[in-house]
Each structure stands twice: as structure tokens, then as C-alpha cells.
Short mmCIF file of C-alpha atoms in Angstrom, two decimals:
data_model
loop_
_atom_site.label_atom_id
_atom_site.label_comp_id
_atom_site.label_asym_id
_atom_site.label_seq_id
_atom_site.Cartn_x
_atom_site.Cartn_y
_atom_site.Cartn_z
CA UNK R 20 0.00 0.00 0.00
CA UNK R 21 0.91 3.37 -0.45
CA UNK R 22 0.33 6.71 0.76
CA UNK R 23 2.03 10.56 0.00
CA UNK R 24 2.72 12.36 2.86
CA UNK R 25 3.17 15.94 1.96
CA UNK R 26 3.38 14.87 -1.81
CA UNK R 27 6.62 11.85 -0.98
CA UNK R 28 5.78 8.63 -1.51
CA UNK R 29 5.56 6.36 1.49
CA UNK R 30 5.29 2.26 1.23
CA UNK R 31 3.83 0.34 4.02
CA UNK R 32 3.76 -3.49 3.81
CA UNK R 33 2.29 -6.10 6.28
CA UNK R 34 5.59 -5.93 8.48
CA UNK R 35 4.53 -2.16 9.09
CA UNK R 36 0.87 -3.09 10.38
CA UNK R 37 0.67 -2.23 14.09
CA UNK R 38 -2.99 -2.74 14.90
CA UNK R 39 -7.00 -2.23 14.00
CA UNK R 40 -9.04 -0.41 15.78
CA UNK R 41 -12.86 1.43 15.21
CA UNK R 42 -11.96 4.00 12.70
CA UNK R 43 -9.14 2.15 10.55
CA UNK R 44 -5.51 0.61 10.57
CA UNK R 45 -2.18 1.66 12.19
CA UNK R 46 1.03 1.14 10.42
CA UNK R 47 4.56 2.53 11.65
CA UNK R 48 8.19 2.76 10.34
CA UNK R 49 10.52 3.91 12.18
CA UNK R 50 9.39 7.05 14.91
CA UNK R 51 6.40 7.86 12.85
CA UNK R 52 3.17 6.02 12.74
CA UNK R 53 0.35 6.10 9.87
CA UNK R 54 -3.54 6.21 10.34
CA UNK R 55 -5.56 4.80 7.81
CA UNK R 56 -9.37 5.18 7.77
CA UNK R 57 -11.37 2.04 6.69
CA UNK R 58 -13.68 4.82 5.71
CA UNK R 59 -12.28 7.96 4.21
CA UNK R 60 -15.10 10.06 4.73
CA UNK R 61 -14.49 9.89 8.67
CA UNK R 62 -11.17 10.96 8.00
CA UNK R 63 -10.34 14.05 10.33
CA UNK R 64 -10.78 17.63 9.15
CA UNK R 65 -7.28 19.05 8.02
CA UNK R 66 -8.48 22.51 9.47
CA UNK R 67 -8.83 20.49 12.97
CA UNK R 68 -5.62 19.11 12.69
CA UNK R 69 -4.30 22.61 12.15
CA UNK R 70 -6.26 23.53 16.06
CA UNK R 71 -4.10 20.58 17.17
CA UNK R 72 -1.50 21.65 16.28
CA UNK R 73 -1.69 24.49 19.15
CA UNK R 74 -0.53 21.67 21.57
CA UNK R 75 2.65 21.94 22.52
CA UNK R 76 3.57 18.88 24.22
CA UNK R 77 5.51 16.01 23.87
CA UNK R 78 3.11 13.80 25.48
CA UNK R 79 -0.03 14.48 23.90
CA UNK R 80 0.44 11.79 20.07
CA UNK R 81 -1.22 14.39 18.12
CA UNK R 82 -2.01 14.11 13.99
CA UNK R 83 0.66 15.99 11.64
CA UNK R 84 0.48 15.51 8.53
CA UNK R 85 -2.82 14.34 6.21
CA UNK R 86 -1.96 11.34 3.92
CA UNK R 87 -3.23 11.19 0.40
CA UNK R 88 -3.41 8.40 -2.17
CA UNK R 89 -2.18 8.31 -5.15
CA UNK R 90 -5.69 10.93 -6.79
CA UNK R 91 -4.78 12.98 -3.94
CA UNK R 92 -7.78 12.07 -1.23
CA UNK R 93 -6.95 12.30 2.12
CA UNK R 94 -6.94 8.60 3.69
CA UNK R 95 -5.41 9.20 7.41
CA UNK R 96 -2.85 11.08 9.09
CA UNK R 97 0.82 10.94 10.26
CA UNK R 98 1.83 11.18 14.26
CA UNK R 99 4.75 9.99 16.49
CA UNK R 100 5.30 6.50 17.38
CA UNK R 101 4.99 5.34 20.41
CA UNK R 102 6.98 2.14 21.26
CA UNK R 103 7.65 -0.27 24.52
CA UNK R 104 4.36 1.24 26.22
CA UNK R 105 0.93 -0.31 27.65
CA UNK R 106 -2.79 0.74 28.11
CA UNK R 107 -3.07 2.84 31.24
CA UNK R 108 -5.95 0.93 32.35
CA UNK R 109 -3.50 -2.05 32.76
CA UNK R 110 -2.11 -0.40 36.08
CA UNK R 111 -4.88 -0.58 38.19
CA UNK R 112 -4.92 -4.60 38.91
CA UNK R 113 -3.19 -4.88 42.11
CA UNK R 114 -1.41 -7.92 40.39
CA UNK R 115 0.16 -5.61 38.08
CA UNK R 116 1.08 -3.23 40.27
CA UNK R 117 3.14 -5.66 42.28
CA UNK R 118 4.54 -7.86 39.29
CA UNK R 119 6.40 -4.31 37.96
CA UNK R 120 7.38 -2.95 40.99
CA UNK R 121 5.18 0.17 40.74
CA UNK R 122 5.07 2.02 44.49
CA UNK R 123 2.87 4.74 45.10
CA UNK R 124 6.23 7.30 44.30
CA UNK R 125 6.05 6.03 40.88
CA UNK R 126 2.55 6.22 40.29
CA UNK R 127 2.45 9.78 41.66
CA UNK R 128 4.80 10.70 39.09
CA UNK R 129 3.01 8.92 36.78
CA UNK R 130 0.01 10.77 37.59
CA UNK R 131 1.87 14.51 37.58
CA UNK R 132 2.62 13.58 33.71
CA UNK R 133 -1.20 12.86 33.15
CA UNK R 134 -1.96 15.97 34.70
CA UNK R 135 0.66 18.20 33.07
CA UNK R 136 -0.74 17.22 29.89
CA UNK R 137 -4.15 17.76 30.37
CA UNK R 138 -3.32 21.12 31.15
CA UNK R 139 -0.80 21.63 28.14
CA UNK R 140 -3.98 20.56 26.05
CA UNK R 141 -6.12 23.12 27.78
CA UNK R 142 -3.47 25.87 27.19
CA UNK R 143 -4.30 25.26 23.52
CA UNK R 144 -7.53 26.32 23.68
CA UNK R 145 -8.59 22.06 23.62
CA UNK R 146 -10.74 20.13 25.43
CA UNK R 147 -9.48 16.03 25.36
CA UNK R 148 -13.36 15.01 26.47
CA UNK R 149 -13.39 11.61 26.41
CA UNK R 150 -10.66 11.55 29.21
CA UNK R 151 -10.52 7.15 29.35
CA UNK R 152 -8.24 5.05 30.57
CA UNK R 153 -8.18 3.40 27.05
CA UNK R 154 -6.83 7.05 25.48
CA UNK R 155 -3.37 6.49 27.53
CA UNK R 156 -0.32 4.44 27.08
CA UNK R 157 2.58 4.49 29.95
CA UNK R 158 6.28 3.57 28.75
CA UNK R 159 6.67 1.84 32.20
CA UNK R 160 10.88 2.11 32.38
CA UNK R 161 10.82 6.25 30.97
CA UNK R 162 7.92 7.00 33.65
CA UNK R 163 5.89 8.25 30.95
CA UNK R 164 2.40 9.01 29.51
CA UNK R 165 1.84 9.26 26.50
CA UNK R 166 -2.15 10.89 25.16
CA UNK R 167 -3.42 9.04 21.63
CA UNK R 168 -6.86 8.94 19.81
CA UNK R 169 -6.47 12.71 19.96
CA UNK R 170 -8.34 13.05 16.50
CA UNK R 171 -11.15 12.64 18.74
CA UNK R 172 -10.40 15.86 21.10
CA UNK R 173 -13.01 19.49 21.29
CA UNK R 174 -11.07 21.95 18.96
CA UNK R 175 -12.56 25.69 18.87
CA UNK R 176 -14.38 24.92 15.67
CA UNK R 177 -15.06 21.15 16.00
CA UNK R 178 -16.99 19.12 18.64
CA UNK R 179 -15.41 16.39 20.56
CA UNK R 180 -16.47 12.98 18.80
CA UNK R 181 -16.03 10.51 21.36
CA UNK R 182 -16.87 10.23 24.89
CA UNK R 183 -17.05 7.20 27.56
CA UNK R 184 -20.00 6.90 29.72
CA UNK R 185 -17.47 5.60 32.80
CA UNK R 186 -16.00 9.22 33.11
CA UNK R 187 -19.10 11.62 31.92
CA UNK R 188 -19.82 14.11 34.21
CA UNK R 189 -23.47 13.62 35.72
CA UNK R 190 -23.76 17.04 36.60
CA UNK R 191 -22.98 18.93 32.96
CA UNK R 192 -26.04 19.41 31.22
CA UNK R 193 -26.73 21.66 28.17
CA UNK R 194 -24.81 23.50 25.71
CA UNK R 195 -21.54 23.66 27.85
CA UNK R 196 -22.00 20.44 28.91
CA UNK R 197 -17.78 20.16 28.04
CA UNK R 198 -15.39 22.86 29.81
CA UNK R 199 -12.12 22.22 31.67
CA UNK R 200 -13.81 20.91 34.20
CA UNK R 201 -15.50 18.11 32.86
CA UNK R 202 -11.91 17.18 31.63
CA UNK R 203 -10.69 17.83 35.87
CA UNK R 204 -13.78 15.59 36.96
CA UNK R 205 -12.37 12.84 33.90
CA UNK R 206 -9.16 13.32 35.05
CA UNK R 207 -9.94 12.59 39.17
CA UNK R 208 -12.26 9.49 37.90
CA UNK R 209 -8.87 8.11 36.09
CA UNK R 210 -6.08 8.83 38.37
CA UNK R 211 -8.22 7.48 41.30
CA UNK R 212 -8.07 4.43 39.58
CA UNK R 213 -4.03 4.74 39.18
CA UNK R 214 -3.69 4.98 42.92
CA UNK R 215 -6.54 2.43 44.51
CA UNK R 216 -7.30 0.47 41.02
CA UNK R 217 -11.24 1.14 40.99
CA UNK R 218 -13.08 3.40 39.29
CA UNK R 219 -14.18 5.77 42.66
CA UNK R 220 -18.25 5.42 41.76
CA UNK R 221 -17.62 1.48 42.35
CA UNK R 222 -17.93 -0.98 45.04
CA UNK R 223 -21.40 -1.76 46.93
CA UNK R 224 -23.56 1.00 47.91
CA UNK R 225 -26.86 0.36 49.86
CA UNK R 226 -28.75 2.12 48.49
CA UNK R 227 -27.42 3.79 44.91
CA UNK R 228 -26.57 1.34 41.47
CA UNK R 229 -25.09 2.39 38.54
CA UNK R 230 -22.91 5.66 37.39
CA UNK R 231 -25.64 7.79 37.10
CA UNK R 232 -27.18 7.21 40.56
CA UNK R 233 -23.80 7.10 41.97
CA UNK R 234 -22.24 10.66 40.60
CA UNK R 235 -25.57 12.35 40.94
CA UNK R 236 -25.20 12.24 44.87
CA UNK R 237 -21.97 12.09 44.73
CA UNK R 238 -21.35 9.11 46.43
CA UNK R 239 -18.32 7.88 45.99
CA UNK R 240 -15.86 5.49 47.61
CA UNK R 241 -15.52 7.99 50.10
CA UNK R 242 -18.68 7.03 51.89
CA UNK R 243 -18.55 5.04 54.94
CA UNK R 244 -21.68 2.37 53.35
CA UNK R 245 -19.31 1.83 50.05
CA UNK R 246 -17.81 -1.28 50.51
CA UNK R 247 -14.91 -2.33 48.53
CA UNK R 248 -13.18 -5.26 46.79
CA UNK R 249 -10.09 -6.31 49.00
CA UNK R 250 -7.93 -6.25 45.44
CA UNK R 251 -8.34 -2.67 45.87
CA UNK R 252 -5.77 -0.45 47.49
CA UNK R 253 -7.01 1.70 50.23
CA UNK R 254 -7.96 5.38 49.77
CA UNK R 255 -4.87 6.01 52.55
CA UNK R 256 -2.04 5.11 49.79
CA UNK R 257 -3.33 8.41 47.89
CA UNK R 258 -1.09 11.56 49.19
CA UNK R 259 -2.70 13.58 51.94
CA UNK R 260 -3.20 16.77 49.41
CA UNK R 261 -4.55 15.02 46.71
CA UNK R 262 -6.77 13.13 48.46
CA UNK R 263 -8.29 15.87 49.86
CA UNK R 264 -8.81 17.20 46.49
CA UNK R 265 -10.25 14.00 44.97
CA UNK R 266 -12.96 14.21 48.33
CA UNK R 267 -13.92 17.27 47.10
CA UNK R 268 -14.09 16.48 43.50
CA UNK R 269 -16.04 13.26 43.64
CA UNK R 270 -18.29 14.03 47.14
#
């Protein structure tokens, strides 16, 4: 198969093929990997990959360049390659945890770089939305994070596309139902699960079932009647500061 990137000719065979997902195939040479839409009419806006462009930061995997066949119809996008990483949502098993030696030092830092980048996407004028554990990868021995599917992100003249019901904000109704601070409230809901390994509107409740219930009185793993899986860390191993702020985010 091949694709132009900015009118050069690029080739990439089966040994390049990375992975399928919803949208299309990745392929990747060298540091540079290749998005190909199964369907090239839900290929991204080049104007919104121009609004992307506004982030400045390494960690946020953002499109750069539109690739074209050979008639000269867009058919995916260029970005950076990320290599030796794994789904965030693989750190919360305790199992995990243990097997790679990650102590609660490590996966403070770990949260600091998810964080920092949500705010470098914010100082862009961006909104990531659909804050999931799924839109992370962590290169475990650099301490990093690294932000993909960010095709998907709220530029200032296109809506977000894509958003998981596990870290929607209950209370955001209306035409602003996305601002920073749906992206904080995402944020809290994921790095909770970093530190303690379950999502913090989890665990048995009384009298409330279900995310909606749960968020819309705020009743979190905070409460004294949640009880929670033993596999789970205790709120405790979360630093003194943040946990205070995650009480006040999620109660």
C-alpha cells in the first residue's frame, strides 16, 4: 500500500501493520506512525488538525500531517510513534502493580505527567473530552504518559467525537456540557483508579446502582456504606493533598 505524505511517496507493507481499531488501521516505520481510515469520509478535518496543532507537548500523540493516495484524497494522518508502552488501564490490577514494581512514588509521578498534559492541552484552547483510561499508554521504564486517539479531542471549531459513559460528568447538562472541568472531573475518575485500582463510583452501595445514581449524589468510595473489593488499594495510599482534592471532586 501506499500513501504521500506531503506529496513523498511512502510504502507500508504487512511488516509495518501495528494494529486495527474502530476508525481504521495503524502502520509505523521507524518514529512515525500512519492512520488509515477504513472509511475515508471519517477521516479528520485538516483545518482540525491545524487547532491541534496548538498543543505543545511532547506527550499528547497528536495528527501531523494528512496522507493522500495516489488521486490525492486524504486517507489518514501521520503522528509519532509510540513504542515499549501499555494501556493505562492495565495499572490498576493490584497484580500488576506488584509484578512491575510500581510504588505509590512512581505512580504519583506517573500521575503529575497525566496531569501536566491535560493542562498543556487546555493551554491550547482544547478540550481532550473523552478523558478514558483506554486514550493512555505508559512507557513503564521512561515513567511516561503518552495521550493518543487525539483526533477525537473538542477543537474551537469542531466538537469532541467521542466520549465514555465511565468518566461523563453527571452534573454537565446543556450546551456547555464540556469545559475544563468536565476534563478535571475525567481526570480525578482516572487517576483514582491509578492509585486504589477502581473506578471511585464502584464498590457496593446500599442504596445507589449504577454511574448515574452514583455521581448524581456524589457518592463515591468515600462514603462510609461503600464497601470495597479487598484487590483494591485503600484510599490512605493516595497523598494527603490530593486526596483531599479527589474528596472534594467526587463528594
Amino acid at each position: 500500500m501506499q500513501v504521500y505524505v506531503d506529496g513523498k511517496a511512502v510504502r507500508l507493507n504487512k511488516g509495518d501493520y501495528v494494529g486495527q481499531g474502530g476508525e481504521g488501521a495503524v502502520y509505523a516505520r521507524g518514529d512515525t506512525a500512519f492512520k488509515l481510515y477504513a472509511d475515508p469520509r471519517k477521516m479528520i478535518k485538516p483545518a482540525k488538525i491545524e487547532e491541534l496543532a496548538g498543543i505543545d507537548d511532547a506527550r499528547v500523540v497528536r495528527p501531523l500531517h494528512v496522507l493522500t493516495d495516489k488521486a490525492g484524497s486524504a486517507v489518514g494522518y501521520s503522528m509519532a510513534r509510540v513504542q515499549d508502552a501499555v494501556a493505562l488501564c492495565q495499572l490498576f490490577p493490584r497484580s500488576f502493580r506488584e509484578r512491575e514494581g510500581l510504588d505509590a512514588k512512581a505512580i504519583t509521578h506517573l500521575v503529575r505527567e497525566l496531569q501536566e498534559g491535560v493542562a498543556a492541552v487546555h493551554a491550547a484552547g482544547v478540550l481532550v473530552v473523552d478523558l478514558n483510561e483506554m486514550n493512555f499508554l505508559v512507557r513503564l521504564g521512561a515513567g511516561e504518559i503518552r495521550f493518543i486517539d487525539v483526533d477525537s479531542y473538542q477543537t474551537a471549531s469542531f466538537p469532541a467525537t467521542a466520549l465514555m459513559e465511565s468518566v461523563r460528568d453527571r452534573h454537565m447538562k446543556g450546551p456547555r456540557a464540556f469545559t475544563e472541568l468536565t476534563d478535571w472531573f475525567a481526570f480525578a475518575v482516572v487517576s483514582f483508579q491509578m492509585w486504589c485500582g477502581i473506578h471511585p463510583y464502584k464498590g457496593k452501595h446500599p442504596a445507589l446502582k449504577g454511574f448515574d445514581a452514583r455521581m448524581m449524589a456524589n457518592a463515591s468510595v468515600f462514603g462510609k456504606d461503600v464497601k470495597v473489593p479487598k484487590a483494591a488499594y485503600p484510599v490512605a495510599v493516595i497523598p494527603e493533598t490530593w486526596r483531599a482534592w479527589y474528596r472534594a471532586v467526587l463528594e
